[in-house]
Coordinates of C-alpha atoms and ligand atoms in Angstrom, one line a residue:
M1 CA 86.3 126.9 119.9
S2 CA 89.1 125.8 122.3
N3 CA 91.8 123.4 121.2
Q4 CA 89.5 120.5 121.5
S5 CA 89.2 118.2 118.5
N6 CA 85.9 116.7 117.9
N7 CA 84.3 113.5 116.5
F8 CA 83.0 113.4 112.9
I9 CA 79.5 112.0 113.0
A10 CA 76.9 111.9 110.3
G11 CA 78.8 114.6 108.3
D12 CA 79.4 117.0 111.2
W13 CA 82.1 117.7 113.7
V14 CA 80.5 116.9 117.0
Q15 CA 81.7 117.8 120.5
G16 CA 82.1 114.9 123.0
T17 CA 80.6 114.4 126.4
S18 CA 84.1 114.4 127.8
S19 CA 87.6 114.7 126.5
I20 CA 91.1 113.3 127.0
A21 CA 94.5 114.9 126.8
N22 CA 96.9 113.6 124.2
I23 CA 100.4 113.5 125.6
N24 CA 103.7 113.5 123.7
P25 CA 105.6 110.5 124.9
S26 CA 108.9 112.2 124.0
D27 CA 108.1 115.1 126.3
T28 CA 105.3 114.7 128.7
N29 CA 105.0 118.5 129.2
D30 CA 103.9 118.8 125.7
I31 CA 100.1 118.3 125.5
I32 CA 99.1 118.0 121.9
G33 CA 95.5 118.8 122.6
Q34 CA 92.2 117.6 124.0
F35 CA 90.2 115.0 122.1
A36 CA 86.5 114.5 122.4
Q37 CA 85.1 111.2 123.6
A38 CA 82.0 110.0 121.8
S39 CA 79.0 108.8 123.7
N40 CA 76.8 105.8 122.8
A41 CA 74.2 108.3 121.4
H42 CA 76.9 109.7 119.1
L43 CA 77.8 106.2 118.0
D44 CA 74.1 105.5 117.2
D45 CA 73.8 108.7 115.2
A46 CA 76.8 107.6 113.2
L47 CA 75.5 104.1 112.6
N48 CA 72.1 105.4 111.5
A49 CA 73.6 108.0 109.1
A50 CA 76.0 105.4 107.7
Q51 CA 73.2 103.1 106.8
I52 CA 71.6 105.7 104.6
A53 CA 74.8 107.1 103.2
Q54 CA 76.1 103.7 102.2
K55 CA 73.2 103.1 99.9
E56 CA 73.9 106.3 98.0
W57 CA 77.7 105.6 97.9
A58 CA 77.2 102.1 96.5
T59 CA 75.3 103.5 93.5
T60 CA 77.7 106.4 93.0
G61 CA 79.6 106.0 89.7
L62 CA 82.9 104.2 89.9
E63 CA 84.9 107.1 88.5
Q64 CA 83.6 109.4 91.3
R65 CA 84.5 106.8 93.9
Q66 CA 87.9 106.4 92.4
A67 CA 88.5 110.1 92.3
V68 CA 87.6 110.5 96.0
L69 CA 90.1 107.9 97.0
M70 CA 92.8 109.3 94.7
K71 CA 92.4 112.8 96.2
I72 CA 92.7 111.5 99.8
G73 CA 95.8 109.5 98.9
E74 CA 97.4 112.4 97.0
E75 CA 96.8 114.8 99.8
M76 CA 98.3 112.5 102.4
M77 CA 101.4 111.9 100.3
S78 CA 101.9 115.6 99.6
R79 CA 101.4 116.5 103.3
S80 CA 103.4 113.5 104.6
S81 CA 106.0 115.8 106.2
E82 CA 103.5 117.8 108.2
L83 CA 101.2 114.9 109.1
G84 CA 104.2 112.6 109.8
E85 CA 105.5 115.2 112.3
L86 CA 102.1 115.2 114.1
L87 CA 102.1 111.3 114.1
S88 CA 105.6 111.2 115.5
R89 CA 104.8 113.8 118.1
E90 CA 101.9 111.8 119.5
E91 CA 103.2 108.3 119.0
G92 CA 106.9 108.7 119.5
K93 CA 108.4 107.0 116.4
P94 CA 111.3 108.9 114.8
L95 CA 110.3 111.6 112.4
A96 CA 111.4 109.7 109.3
E97 CA 109.2 106.8 110.3
G98 CA 106.3 109.0 111.0
K99 CA 106.6 110.7 107.6
G100 CA 107.1 107.4 105.9
E101 CA 104.0 106.0 107.5
V102 CA 101.8 108.8 106.3
Y103 CA 103.2 108.6 102.8
R104 CA 102.5 104.8 102.8
A105 CA 99.0 105.4 104.1
G106 CA 98.4 107.7 101.1
Q107 CA 99.6 104.9 98.8
F108 CA 96.9 102.6 100.3
F109 CA 94.3 105.1 99.1
T110 CA 95.8 105.5 95.6
Y111 CA 96.2 101.7 95.3
F112 CA 92.5 101.1 96.2
A113 CA 91.4 104.1 94.0
A114 CA 92.6 101.9 91.1
E115 CA 91.0 98.8 92.6
V116 CA 87.6 100.6 92.3
L117 CA 87.9 100.1 88.6
R118 CA 89.0 96.5 88.8
Q119 CA 85.8 95.1 90.3
T120 CA 84.7 92.4 87.9
G121 CA 82.7 89.3 88.5
D122 CA 82.1 85.9 86.8
T123 CA 79.5 84.4 84.6
A124 CA 78.5 80.8 84.0
D125 CA 76.0 78.8 82.1
S126 CA 73.5 77.0 84.4
V127 CA 73.4 73.2 84.3
R128 CA 69.8 73.9 83.2
P129 CA 69.8 74.9 79.5
G130 CA 68.7 78.4 78.7
I131 CA 69.6 79.8 82.1
E132 CA 72.7 82.1 82.7
I133 CA 74.4 82.8 86.0
D134 CA 75.9 86.1 87.1
I135 CA 78.3 86.1 90.0
R136 CA 79.2 89.5 91.5
R137 CA 80.5 91.2 94.6
E138 CA 78.4 93.6 96.6
P139 CA 79.4 95.9 99.5
M140 CA 79.0 94.6 103.0
G141 CA 77.2 97.7 104.2
T142 CA 78.6 99.4 107.3
V143 CA 82.1 98.5 108.4
A144 CA 83.5 99.0 111.9
I145 CA 87.2 99.7 111.9
I146 CA 89.1 99.5 115.2
S147 CA 92.8 100.3 114.9
P148 CA 95.9 100.4 117.2
W149 CA 98.2 103.2 118.2
N150 CA 101.5 101.8 116.9
F151 CA 100.7 102.4 113.2
P152 CA 97.8 104.7 113.7
T153 CA 97.5 106.1 110.2
A154 CA 98.7 103.1 108.2
T155 CA 96.6 100.4 109.8
A156 CA 93.5 102.6 109.6
S157 CA 94.2 103.5 106.0
W158 CA 94.7 99.9 104.8
K159 CA 91.2 99.3 106.2
I160 CA 89.4 102.6 105.3
A161 CA 90.6 102.7 101.7
P162 CA 89.2 99.2 100.7
A163 CA 86.1 99.7 102.7
L164 CA 85.2 102.9 100.7
A165 CA 86.6 101.5 97.4
F166 CA 84.2 98.5 97.6
G167 CA 81.2 100.7 98.4
N168 CA 80.9 100.5 102.2
A169 CA 80.2 103.1 104.9
V170 CA 82.8 103.4 107.7
I171 CA 82.7 103.9 111.5
W172 CA 86.3 104.3 112.7
K173 CA 87.3 103.9 116.3
P174 CA 91.0 104.8 116.5
A175 CA 93.2 104.1 119.6
N176 CA 92.8 106.7 122.3
L177 CA 96.6 107.1 122.5
T178 CA 96.8 108.5 119.0
P179 CA 93.7 110.7 118.3
A180 CA 95.5 113.6 116.6
S181 CA 96.5 111.6 113.5
A182 CA 93.0 110.2 113.4
V183 CA 91.5 113.6 113.3
A184 CA 94.0 114.7 110.7
L185 CA 93.0 111.9 108.3
T186 CA 89.3 112.4 109.0
E187 CA 89.7 116.1 108.2
I188 CA 91.0 115.1 104.7
I189 CA 88.2 112.6 104.2
S190 CA 85.5 115.1 105.5
R191 CA 86.4 117.5 102.6
Q192 CA 85.6 115.0 99.9
D193 CA 82.5 114.8 97.8
I194 CA 80.9 111.9 99.7
P195 CA 77.4 111.4 101.2
K196 CA 77.0 112.8 104.6
G197 CA 77.5 110.1 107.2
L198 CA 79.5 107.8 104.9
F199 CA 82.6 108.2 107.0
N200 CA 82.4 108.6 110.8
L201 CA 85.1 109.1 113.4
V202 CA 84.2 108.0 117.0
M203 CA 86.9 108.5 119.5
G204 CA 86.8 106.9 122.9
S205 CA 88.2 104.1 125.0
G206 CA 88.2 100.6 123.7
P207 CA 86.2 98.9 126.5
S208 CA 83.4 101.5 126.2
I209 CA 82.8 102.8 122.7
G210 CA 84.9 100.2 121.0
Q211 CA 83.1 97.3 122.6
T212 CA 79.7 98.9 121.9
L213 CA 80.6 99.3 118.3
A214 CA 81.7 95.7 118.0
E215 CA 78.5 94.5 119.6
S216 CA 76.2 96.6 117.3
P217 CA 73.8 94.7 115.1
K218 CA 74.0 97.7 112.8
V219 CA 77.5 96.8 111.8
H220 CA 78.0 94.3 108.9
A221 CA 81.7 93.7 109.1
I222 CA 84.5 94.4 111.6
S223 CA 88.2 94.9 110.8
F224 CA 90.3 94.9 113.9
T225 CA 94.0 95.3 114.5
G226 CA 95.3 95.1 118.0
S227 CA 96.2 92.7 120.8
Y228 CA 95.3 89.0 121.0
N229 CA 93.2 89.5 124.2
V230 CA 91.0 92.3 122.8
G231 CA 90.8 90.3 119.5
L232 CA 89.1 87.5 121.4
Q233 CA 86.5 90.0 122.8
I234 CA 85.9 91.3 119.3
A235 CA 85.4 87.7 118.1
N236 CA 82.9 87.0 120.8
A237 CA 81.0 90.2 120.2
A238 CA 80.9 89.6 116.4
A239 CA 79.8 86.0 116.9
K240 CA 76.7 87.0 118.8
N241 CA 75.4 88.8 115.7
L242 CA 77.1 86.6 113.2
T243 CA 78.9 89.7 111.9
K244 CA 81.7 89.0 109.5
F245 CA 85.1 89.9 111.0
Q246 CA 88.8 89.9 110.6
L247 CA 91.5 90.1 113.2
E248 CA 95.2 91.1 112.9
L249 CA 96.8 90.5 116.3
G250 CA 100.1 90.3 118.0
S251 CA 103.0 88.0 117.3
K252 CA 106.3 86.6 118.5
N253 CA 108.3 86.7 115.2
P254 CA 111.6 84.7 114.9
L255 CA 114.6 85.7 112.9
V256 CA 116.8 82.8 112.1
V257 CA 120.5 83.6 111.6
M258 CA 122.3 80.7 109.9
D259 CA 126.1 79.9 110.1
D260 CA 126.5 80.9 106.5
A261 CA 124.9 84.3 107.0
D262 CA 126.6 87.5 105.8
I263 CA 127.3 89.0 109.2
E264 CA 126.7 92.6 108.1
V265 CA 123.3 91.6 106.7
A266 CA 122.4 89.6 109.8
V267 CA 123.2 92.5 112.2
S268 CA 121.4 95.2 110.2
V269 CA 118.3 92.9 109.5
A270 CA 118.1 91.9 113.2
S271 CA 118.6 95.4 114.5
A272 CA 116.0 96.9 112.2
G273 CA 113.5 94.1 113.0
A274 CA 114.0 94.1 116.8
F275 CA 114.4 97.8 117.6
G276 CA 112.6 99.8 114.8
S277 CA 109.7 101.8 116.2
T278 CA 111.1 101.0 119.7
G279 CA 110.1 97.3 119.2
Q280 CA 106.4 98.4 119.0
K281 CA 105.6 96.5 115.8
C282 CA 103.5 93.4 115.3
T283 CA 106.2 92.4 112.9
A284 CA 109.1 92.9 115.3
S285 CA 111.7 90.1 115.6
S286 CA 112.1 89.8 119.3
R287 CA 113.4 86.2 119.0
L288 CA 116.8 85.9 117.3
V289 CA 117.4 82.2 116.6
V290 CA 121.1 81.9 116.0
H291 CA 123.3 79.0 114.8
E292 CA 126.0 78.2 117.4
A293 CA 128.8 78.5 114.9
I294 CA 128.1 82.2 114.3
H295 CA 126.6 82.9 117.7
D296 CA 129.5 84.7 119.5
E297 CA 130.5 86.8 116.5
F298 CA 126.8 87.8 115.9
V299 CA 126.4 88.7 119.6
E300 CA 129.5 90.8 119.6
R301 CA 128.5 92.7 116.5
M302 CA 124.9 93.1 117.7
H303 CA 126.3 94.4 121.1
Q304 CA 128.3 97.1 119.3
S305 CA 125.4 98.1 117.0
T306 CA 122.7 98.1 119.8
S307 CA 124.8 100.2 122.2
A308 CA 125.4 102.7 119.5
L309 CA 121.7 103.3 118.8
K310 CA 120.7 106.9 119.7
V311 CA 117.6 107.0 121.8
G312 CA 115.9 110.4 121.8
H313 CA 113.0 112.7 121.2
A314 CA 111.1 111.5 118.2
L315 CA 111.3 114.9 116.4
E316 CA 115.0 115.4 117.1
E317 CA 117.5 115.0 114.3
G318 CA 119.6 111.9 114.7
T319 CA 117.1 110.0 116.9
Q320 CA 117.0 106.3 115.9
I321 CA 114.9 105.0 118.8
G322 CA 112.0 107.0 120.2
P323 CA 110.3 106.6 123.6
A324 CA 107.8 103.9 124.5
V325 CA 104.3 105.1 123.7
S326 CA 103.1 105.5 127.3
Q327 CA 104.1 105.1 130.9
Q328 CA 102.1 101.8 130.9
Q329 CA 104.1 100.5 128.0
L330 CA 107.4 101.5 129.6
D331 CA 106.4 99.8 132.9
S332 CA 105.6 96.7 130.9
N333 CA 108.9 96.8 129.1
L334 CA 110.9 97.2 132.4
N335 CA 108.9 94.4 134.0
Y336 CA 109.8 92.1 131.1
M337 CA 113.5 93.0 131.6
S338 CA 113.2 91.9 135.2
L339 CA 111.4 88.7 134.1
A340 CA 114.2 88.0 131.6
K341 CA 116.8 88.2 134.4
E342 CA 114.7 86.0 136.7
E343 CA 114.3 83.4 133.9
G344 CA 118.0 83.3 133.5
C345 CA 118.8 85.5 130.5
E346 CA 122.1 87.4 130.5
I347 CA 121.8 91.1 129.6
V348 CA 124.5 92.0 127.1
C349 CA 123.5 95.6 127.0
G350 CA 120.7 98.1 127.6
G351 CA 117.3 97.5 129.1
H352 CA 117.2 100.4 131.6
Q353 CA 115.1 103.5 131.7
L354 CA 116.8 106.7 130.4
E355 CA 116.5 110.2 131.8
L356 CA 117.0 112.6 128.9
E357 CA 116.7 116.4 128.6
K358 CA 112.9 116.2 128.1
P359 CA 110.8 114.0 130.4
G360 CA 109.6 111.0 128.3
F361 CA 109.2 107.3 128.4
Y362 CA 112.7 106.4 127.3
M363 CA 114.5 103.1 127.5
Q364 CA 117.8 101.8 126.1
P365 CA 117.3 98.9 123.7
S366 CA 118.5 95.6 125.0
L367 CA 120.2 92.5 123.7
L368 CA 119.7 89.4 125.8
I369 CA 121.5 86.0 125.5
G370 CA 121.4 82.6 127.2
G371 CA 117.6 82.3 126.8
N372 CA 115.6 79.3 125.6
N373 CA 112.3 79.2 123.8
S374 CA 110.2 78.1 126.7
M375 CA 110.8 81.2 128.7
R376 CA 107.9 83.6 129.0
V377 CA 110.0 86.4 127.4
N378 CA 110.3 84.2 124.4
R379 CA 106.7 83.2 124.2
E380 CA 104.8 86.5 125.0
E381 CA 104.7 89.5 122.7
L382 CA 106.8 92.2 124.5
F383 CA 106.3 95.2 122.2
A384 CA 109.6 96.4 123.7
P385 CA 113.0 97.3 122.3
M386 CA 114.3 93.9 123.5
A387 CA 115.8 91.1 121.5
C388 CA 116.5 87.7 123.0
V389 CA 119.1 85.4 121.3
I390 CA 118.3 81.7 121.3
K391 CA 121.3 79.6 120.4
V392 CA 120.6 76.5 118.2
A393 CA 122.8 73.6 117.0
D394 CA 121.7 73.4 113.4
Y395 CA 119.1 74.4 110.8
D396 CA 116.6 71.7 111.9
E397 CA 116.6 73.0 115.4
A398 CA 116.3 76.6 114.2
L399 CA 113.2 75.8 112.2
T400 CA 111.7 73.9 115.1
V401 CA 112.3 76.8 117.5
A402 CA 111.0 79.3 114.9
N403 CA 107.7 77.5 114.6
D404 CA 107.4 76.7 118.3
T405 CA 105.1 79.6 119.1
D406 CA 101.4 80.4 119.5
F407 CA 101.7 83.1 116.9
G408 CA 102.6 83.2 113.2
L409 CA 102.7 86.6 111.6
V410 CA 106.2 86.8 110.2
S411 CA 109.3 84.6 110.2
G412 CA 112.7 85.5 108.8
I413 CA 116.0 83.8 107.9
V414 CA 119.4 85.2 107.1
T415 CA 121.4 82.7 104.9
K416 CA 123.4 82.5 101.7
S417 CA 122.0 79.1 101.0
L418 CA 119.2 79.1 98.4
S419 CA 118.1 75.6 99.4
R420 CA 117.9 76.4 103.1
A421 CA 116.1 79.7 102.3
N422 CA 113.6 77.8 100.1
H423 CA 113.1 75.1 102.7
F424 CA 112.5 77.7 105.4
R425 CA 110.1 79.7 103.2
R426 CA 108.1 76.5 102.5
N427 CA 108.0 75.3 106.1
A428 CA 107.7 78.4 108.3
E429 CA 104.3 78.4 110.0
S430 CA 103.7 82.1 109.4
G431 CA 101.6 84.3 107.1
C432 CA 104.7 86.2 105.8
V433 CA 108.3 85.1 105.4
M434 CA 111.4 87.3 104.9
V435 CA 114.6 86.0 103.4
N436 CA 117.7 88.2 104.2
L437 CA 115.3 91.0 105.1
P438 CA 114.0 92.4 108.4
T439 CA 110.7 90.8 109.7
A440 CA 109.2 94.3 109.7
G441 CA 108.6 96.1 106.4
T442 CA 105.9 95.0 104.0
D443 CA 104.5 96.3 100.7
Y444 CA 100.9 97.6 100.1
H445 CA 99.8 95.8 97.0
V446 CA 100.1 92.2 98.3
P447 CA 98.3 90.4 101.1
F448 CA 99.4 90.8 104.7
G449 CA 98.4 88.6 107.6
G450 CA 99.4 85.7 109.9
R451 CA 98.5 82.3 111.1
K452 CA 97.7 80.7 114.5
N453 CA 96.9 83.4 117.1
S454 CA 98.2 86.2 114.9
S455 CA 95.2 86.5 112.6
F456 CA 91.7 85.4 111.9
G457 CA 89.6 85.8 108.8
P458 CA 90.5 87.1 105.3
R459 CA 93.8 88.7 104.5
E460 CA 94.2 92.5 104.4
Q461 CA 95.8 94.6 101.6
G462 CA 96.1 94.1 97.9
S463 CA 93.2 92.6 95.9
Y464 CA 92.7 90.1 98.8
A465 CA 91.1 92.9 100.8
K466 CA 87.9 92.4 98.9
E467 CA 87.2 89.2 100.8
L468 CA 86.2 91.1 103.9
Y469 CA 84.7 94.2 102.3
T470 CA 82.4 92.5 99.8
Q471 CA 79.9 89.7 99.7
V472 CA 79.2 87.4 96.8
K473 CA 75.8 87.3 95.0
T474 CA 74.9 84.5 92.5
S475 CA 72.0 85.4 90.2
Y476 CA 70.2 83.0 87.8
I477 CA 68.7 84.5 84.8
S478 CA 66.2 82.9 82.5
G479 CA 65.4 84.7 79.3
G480 CA 62.1 83.0 79.0
N481 CA 61.0 81.7 75.6
P482 CA 62.6 83.7 72.7
Ligands
LIG1 P1 94.8 96.9 121.8 O1 94.9 97.3 123.2 O2 94.2 95.6 121.6 O3 93.8 98.1 121.2 C1 93.5 98.0 119.8 C2 92.3 98.9 119.6 O4 91.2 98.2 120.2 C3 92.3 100.2 120.2 O5 91.6 101.1 119.4 C4 91.6 100.0 121.5 O6 91.1 101.2 122.0 C5 90.5 99.1 121.1 N1 89.9 98.3 122.2 C6 90.5 98.0 123.4 N2 89.6 97.2 124.1 C7 88.5 97.0 123.3 C8 87.3 96.3 123.4 N3 87.0 95.6 124.5 N4 86.4 96.3 122.4 C9 86.6 97.0 121.3 N5 87.8 97.7 121.1 C10 88.7 97.7 122.1 O7 96.1 97.1 121.0 P2 97.1 98.3 121.0 O8 97.8 98.3 122.3 O9 96.5 99.5 120.5 O10 98.1 97.8 119.8 C11 99.1 96.9 120.0 C12 98.7 95.6 119.6 O11 98.3 95.6 118.2 C13 99.9 94.6 119.6 O12 99.4 93.3 120.1 C14 100.3 94.4 118.1 O13 100.9 93.2 117.8 C15 99.0 94.6 117.5 N6 99.2 94.9 116.1 C16 98.9 94.0 115.1 C17 99.1 94.3 113.7 C18 98.8 93.3 112.7 O14 98.6 93.6 111.6 N7 98.9 92.0 113.0 C19 99.5 95.6 113.4 C20 99.7 96.5 114.4 C21 99.6 96.2 115.7 P3 91.9 102.1 123.1 O15 93.3 101.8 123.0 O16 91.6 103.5 122.7 O17 91.3 101.8 124.5
LIG2 MG1 100.0 110.4 122.7

């Protein structure tokens, strides 16, 4: 068949009713392929097959389940170069980051492979003599997974792996901007010894197939990562059926730089957090909250470092910053640059569109100063390679500014003072805190998530993942008379 990639439904690769072109954001002349869009009928086939397959999977031996997850993870790790290149080609992150993401995604599978064998429950004596109580976790049933384009393989993997590990069936709706990496991961899963219909890929746009999936009464749990506004729609859809759900949303992460900071550490941490993946990270530090005593030196050093960053084709050697993912994202970034100027920020460097050899959505990363925390650019998630410095007089003001946000995924501080670092760690209103480390960059064996408008529901990753993917059953057992 032509170069169209299909959906994986009820154990078969199924053509769509229409298709979309997947464009390389580093070179818009490079079309990666056509990707099938699933219809509501396809989705229904997937949901019906999942219901049957899940029952079989939940009673499949633990070692078999463990082996399947292990194989998926090992294949992803061993093919991380090839699959990372595909990811970088369609998403635009530099090749090393694409490869790293696929390798990390593999680690989620091997981690949860082990977790399959760590599923233990509790027992208790009843308050009524002669009766025993057994408390165990059971799978939810069919889980809907809706993932974003910015970490297309990692976010999906940290949901798919625990869903399967804990005995569930999966319907995966990836972002339409990054279908190739979704098909690649599905292809690996499709070759495993699992019941037909246990794992389904339904590609299509969020407002159509995504919304229908979230609204389906055949779904027993929803795991969503994406924007705040779409998260609210998912919450409304889930509430109508009382479907259990979890949301990982946007943020507006602060990095505090104290007067006693090691300047080298401060600049490298700020630069990685603000500009890594072109700023397209939920963990990006777009607010740099800087003590006035170190402000000018920090800005000077950040200026040098930011101007030196090499923007280029994601697959080209030496590229440090890739393009924005799409024309729409680039337009949004440039609009935020105009807004920053209107609101009174001073542009130290960057912020303009770049014309490179290949036509792509390129922009020079930008450092802005003179801003305050009530400006829209310091309150809304930008998802752009833009960092705004907010000058503060002391630690107390820094902490107040850091916490003065509707979001709360990650907060960071650069300081040599242990007592300040500890105070910040204890008082930051965020789900994750980084001390002398970039706000972006987390491990896979510990919980990840935020507070306020950044998250809702149970934490993801590590053993905490079981809170979404399982439900508790309490059984009372009387032996009768001996
Ligand atoms: P998005 O626009 O909210 O989309 C996320 C996913 O939801 C996509 O698969 C999208 O499909 C789908 N979708 C859109 N509208 C929908 C609807 N009405 N019903 C059901 N599904 C719908 O977010 P994005 O632009 O892909 O990703 C960027 C956002 O993700 C940022 O806000 C970022 O902070 C957040 N993010 C958060 C985390 C975290 O862990 N906290 C991690 C990574 C990213 P289509 O795109 O195909 O239409
Ligand atoms: Mg693309």
